[in-house]
Short mmCIF file of C-alpha atoms in Angstrom, two decimals:
data_model
loop_
_atom_site.label_atom_id
_atom_site.label_comp_id
_atom_site.label_asym_id
_atom_site.label_seq_id
_atom_site.Cartn_x
_atom_site.Cartn_y
_atom_site.Cartn_z
CA MET G 807 -153.93 -104.82 63.61
CA ALA G 808 -155.99 -105.84 66.62
CA ARG G 809 -156.36 -109.41 65.33
CA VAL G 810 -152.61 -109.70 64.72
CA GLN G 811 -151.77 -108.39 68.17
CA ASP G 812 -154.37 -110.70 69.76
CA PHE G 813 -153.07 -113.70 67.82
CA LEU G 814 -149.52 -112.98 68.97
CA GLY G 815 -150.67 -112.46 72.55
CA LEU G 816 -149.55 -108.84 72.55
CA LYS G 817 -151.11 -105.85 74.27
CA ARG G 818 -153.08 -103.77 71.75
CA VAL G 819 -150.74 -100.84 71.22
CA VAL G 820 -150.89 -100.18 67.47
CA THR G 821 -154.29 -98.92 66.31
CA GLU G 822 -155.88 -97.25 63.31
CA LYS G 823 -154.93 -93.85 64.74
CA HIS G 824 -151.29 -94.66 63.94
CA PHE G 825 -151.98 -94.71 60.18
CA TYR G 826 -153.32 -92.44 57.46
CA PHE G 827 -154.15 -93.12 53.82
CA ASN G 828 -151.60 -91.56 51.48
CA SER G 829 -153.55 -90.83 48.29
CA THR G 830 -150.36 -90.25 46.29
CA LYS G 831 -148.97 -93.71 47.09
CA GLY G 832 -152.37 -95.39 47.25
CA PHE G 833 -151.88 -97.20 50.58
CA PRO G 834 -151.71 -96.55 54.34
CA CYS G 835 -148.60 -94.97 55.89
CA LEU G 836 -147.47 -94.53 59.49
CA MET G 837 -148.26 -91.22 61.13
CA LYS G 838 -145.40 -89.09 62.41
CA SER G 839 -144.20 -90.40 65.78
CA GLU G 840 -141.85 -89.25 68.50
CA GLY G 841 -138.31 -89.19 67.17
CA ARG G 842 -139.45 -88.79 63.55
CA SER G 843 -139.68 -85.50 61.75
CA SER G 844 -142.15 -86.79 59.16
CA PRO G 845 -144.62 -89.63 58.49
CA HIS G 846 -143.22 -92.91 57.17
CA CYS G 847 -144.38 -94.68 54.01
CA LEU G 848 -143.01 -97.84 52.49
CA GLY G 849 -140.67 -97.52 49.52
CA LYS G 850 -141.48 -97.10 45.87
CA THR G 851 -141.53 -100.87 45.25
CA LYS G 852 -144.60 -101.20 47.50
CA GLY G 853 -147.77 -101.48 45.47
CA ARG G 854 -145.99 -102.38 42.25
CA ASN G 855 -147.59 -104.60 39.62
CA HIS G 856 -146.93 -108.28 40.00
CA PRO G 857 -145.85 -110.48 37.08
CA HIS G 858 -148.34 -112.79 35.38
CA ILE G 859 -148.13 -116.33 36.74
CA ASP G 860 -149.45 -119.28 34.78
CA PRO G 861 -152.73 -120.43 36.41
CA ALA G 862 -151.49 -124.05 36.24
CA ALA G 863 -148.46 -123.09 38.36
CA ILE G 864 -150.70 -121.36 40.89
CA GLU G 865 -152.87 -124.46 41.14
CA ARG G 866 -149.82 -126.71 41.64
CA LEU G 867 -148.64 -124.46 44.46
CA ARG G 868 -152.10 -124.46 46.07
CA GLU G 869 -152.24 -128.25 45.92
CA PHE G 870 -148.73 -128.55 47.37
CA TYR G 871 -149.41 -126.19 50.30
CA ARG G 872 -153.00 -127.36 51.02
CA PRO G 873 -152.01 -129.96 53.68
CA PHE G 874 -149.56 -127.55 55.31
CA ASN G 875 -152.23 -124.85 55.43
CA ALA G 876 -154.71 -127.33 56.93
CA ARG G 877 -152.21 -128.25 59.65
CA PHE G 878 -151.50 -124.57 60.32
CA TYR G 879 -155.25 -123.93 60.70
CA GLN G 880 -155.40 -126.78 63.24
CA LEU G 881 -152.46 -125.41 65.22
CA THR G 882 -153.73 -121.83 65.32
CA GLY G 883 -157.44 -122.53 65.53
CA ILE G 884 -157.92 -119.98 62.75
CA ASN G 885 -158.97 -120.70 59.17
CA PHE G 886 -157.32 -118.00 57.08
CA GLY G 887 -159.32 -119.02 54.00
CA TRP G 888 -156.31 -119.56 51.81
CA PRO G 889 -157.28 -121.58 48.72
#
């Protein structure tokens, strides 16, 4: 979260203390905050299995987006390591 806030030029307000790991759902959820009576987790579609995608289609998409990713890395000064 710190890297995202820094990248966006925002004051670091959201930290790890705002989250907890929900072992039932299998991912982090927001802690209870002012105005909320309970913690907040994303819906039941979060964490679902993704469909199988043909590796050839994935490679075509990577090739297509490679120059756009390279330009984005130049603009941001950050290499996100996307293949």
